[in-house]
Amino acid sequence: MRRFRSTPTLPTTTAQRGFTLLEMIVVLVIIGLIMGLVGPRLFGQADKAKVQTANTQVKMLSGAVQTLRLDIGRLPTDSEGLSLLVNKPTDERTARNWNGPYLSDGLPPDPWGNPYQYASKAAGTQPFALFSLGADGKPGGTDFDADVGQRPAE
């Protein structure tokens, strides 16, 4: 019987080549330039979305205040404020007709983490004022720092 002899194979060397430092720096610069162009647009959209969220929440809270008004026959006082939407009043006459809580998830903060402002003074077409102080948390302002909602008439 004849035996076949296999020829030994020589190890093949494959050249493994990594990235050079210069190539890595070029890629990082390109990524930085792209982020410099795209980043501000994304952050601008986030600020715009917060203003839209605040407008929606003001409308939702305004509807809850109107429902509360129908139930108890009056608007919350300045001292009661929006907390009357979630906390039963201590006044027995008001508590009798209170059918709350009027907000299922409690009183939300505005998108910037500040409480919404309420005043029993008329504002625009509303018999009460309900607003957010905007991104800066201060009255007035422009752009994203502007107040959102109906401020009371001065």
GROMACS .gro file of C-alpha atoms in nm, residues 43-129:
model
   87
   43PHE     CA    1  -3.050   7.185   2.075
   44GLY     CA    2  -3.270   7.446   1.907
   45GLN     CA    3  -3.531   7.177   1.844
   46ALA     CA    4  -3.516   7.069   2.208
   47ASP     CA    5  -3.581   7.425   2.327
   48LYS     CA    6  -3.865   7.461   2.077
   49ALA     CA    7  -4.017   7.134   2.202
   50LYS     CA    8  -4.005   7.261   2.563
   51VAL     CA    9  -4.199   7.574   2.465
   52GLN     CA   10  -4.459   7.361   2.285
   53THR     CA   11  -4.484   7.132   2.588
   54ALA     CA   12  -4.535   7.431   2.816
   55ASN     CA   13  -4.813   7.563   2.589
   56THR     CA   14  -4.985   7.224   2.594
   57GLN     CA   15  -4.955   7.192   2.972
   58VAL     CA   16  -5.093   7.546   3.023
   59LYS     CA   17  -5.397   7.450   2.814
   60MET     CA   18  -5.440   7.124   3.009
   61LEU     CA   19  -5.412   7.302   3.345
   62SER     CA   20  -5.649   7.574   3.225
   63GLY     CA   21  -5.908   7.308   3.139
   64ALA     CA   22  -5.866   7.151   3.483
   65VAL     CA   23  -5.914   7.492   3.650
   66GLN     CA   24  -6.232   7.548   3.445
   67THR     CA   25  -6.365   7.207   3.552
   68LEU     CA   26  -6.284   7.287   3.915
   69ARG     CA   27  -6.466   7.619   3.875
   70LEU     CA   28  -6.778   7.440   3.749
   71ASP     CA   29  -6.772   7.205   4.046
   72ILE     CA   30  -6.707   7.446   4.333
   73GLY     CA   31  -6.866   7.755   4.178
   74ARG     CA   32  -6.556   7.975   4.194
   75LEU     CA   33  -6.194   7.998   4.086
   76PRO     CA   34  -5.912   7.911   4.324
   77THR     CA   35  -5.787   8.204   4.528
   78ASP     CA   36  -5.429   8.322   4.491
   79SER     CA   37  -5.340   8.149   4.818
   80GLU     CA   38  -5.501   7.819   4.709
   81GLY     CA   39  -5.348   7.838   4.362
   82LEU     CA   40  -5.314   7.532   4.144
   83SER     CA   41  -5.273   7.304   4.446
   84LEU     CA   42  -5.654   7.306   4.473
   85LEU     CA   43  -5.653   7.086   4.163
   86VAL     CA   44  -5.490   6.801   4.356
   87ASN     CA   45  -5.557   6.873   4.725
   88LYS     CA   46  -5.904   6.874   4.878
   89PRO     CA   47  -5.988   7.214   5.025
   90THR     CA   48  -6.025   7.259   5.399
   91ASP     CA   49  -6.328   7.486   5.360
   92GLU     CA   50  -6.631   7.258   5.418
   93ARG     CA   51  -6.858   7.434   5.166
   94THR     CA   52  -6.595   7.411   4.891
   95ALA     CA   53  -6.493   7.056   4.988
   96ARG     CA   54  -6.852   6.936   4.953
   97ASN     CA   55  -6.857   7.010   4.577
   98TRP     CA   56  -6.490   6.934   4.509
   99ASN     CA   57  -6.471   6.626   4.283
  100GLY     CA   58  -6.093   6.602   4.252
  101PRO     CA   59  -5.822   6.539   4.213
  102TYR     CA   60  -5.852   6.704   3.874
  103LEU     CA   61  -5.505   6.591   3.759
  104SER     CA   62  -5.431   6.218   3.757
  105ASP     CA   63  -5.052   6.253   3.785
  106GLY     CA   64  -5.034   6.546   4.023
  107LEU     CA   65  -4.936   6.902   3.945
  108PRO     CA   66  -4.658   6.897   3.684
  109PRO     CA   67  -4.368   7.140   3.682
  110ASP     CA   68  -4.303   7.332   3.362
  111PRO     CA   69  -4.051   7.177   3.117
  112TRP     CA   70  -3.770   7.374   3.285
  113GLY     CA   71  -3.853   7.233   3.630
  114ASN     CA   72  -4.027   7.544   3.769
  115PRO     CA   73  -4.382   7.558   3.906
  116TYR     CA   74  -4.657   7.707   3.690
  117GLN     CA   75  -4.780   8.048   3.806
  118TYR     CA   76  -5.146   8.115   3.884
  119ALA     CA   77  -5.325   8.440   3.964
  120SER     CA   78  -5.696   8.500   4.009
  121LYS     CA   79  -5.671   8.822   3.802
  122ALA     CA   80  -5.807   8.817   3.448
  123ALA     CA   81  -5.559   8.756   3.168
  124GLY     CA   82  -5.657   8.805   2.806
  125THR     CA   83  -5.977   8.610   2.743
  126GLN     CA   84  -5.934   8.398   3.057
  127PRO     CA   85  -6.085   8.497   3.394
  128PHE     CA   86  -5.754   8.391   3.555
  129ALA     CA   87  -5.383   8.396   3.473
   0.00000   0.00000   0.00000
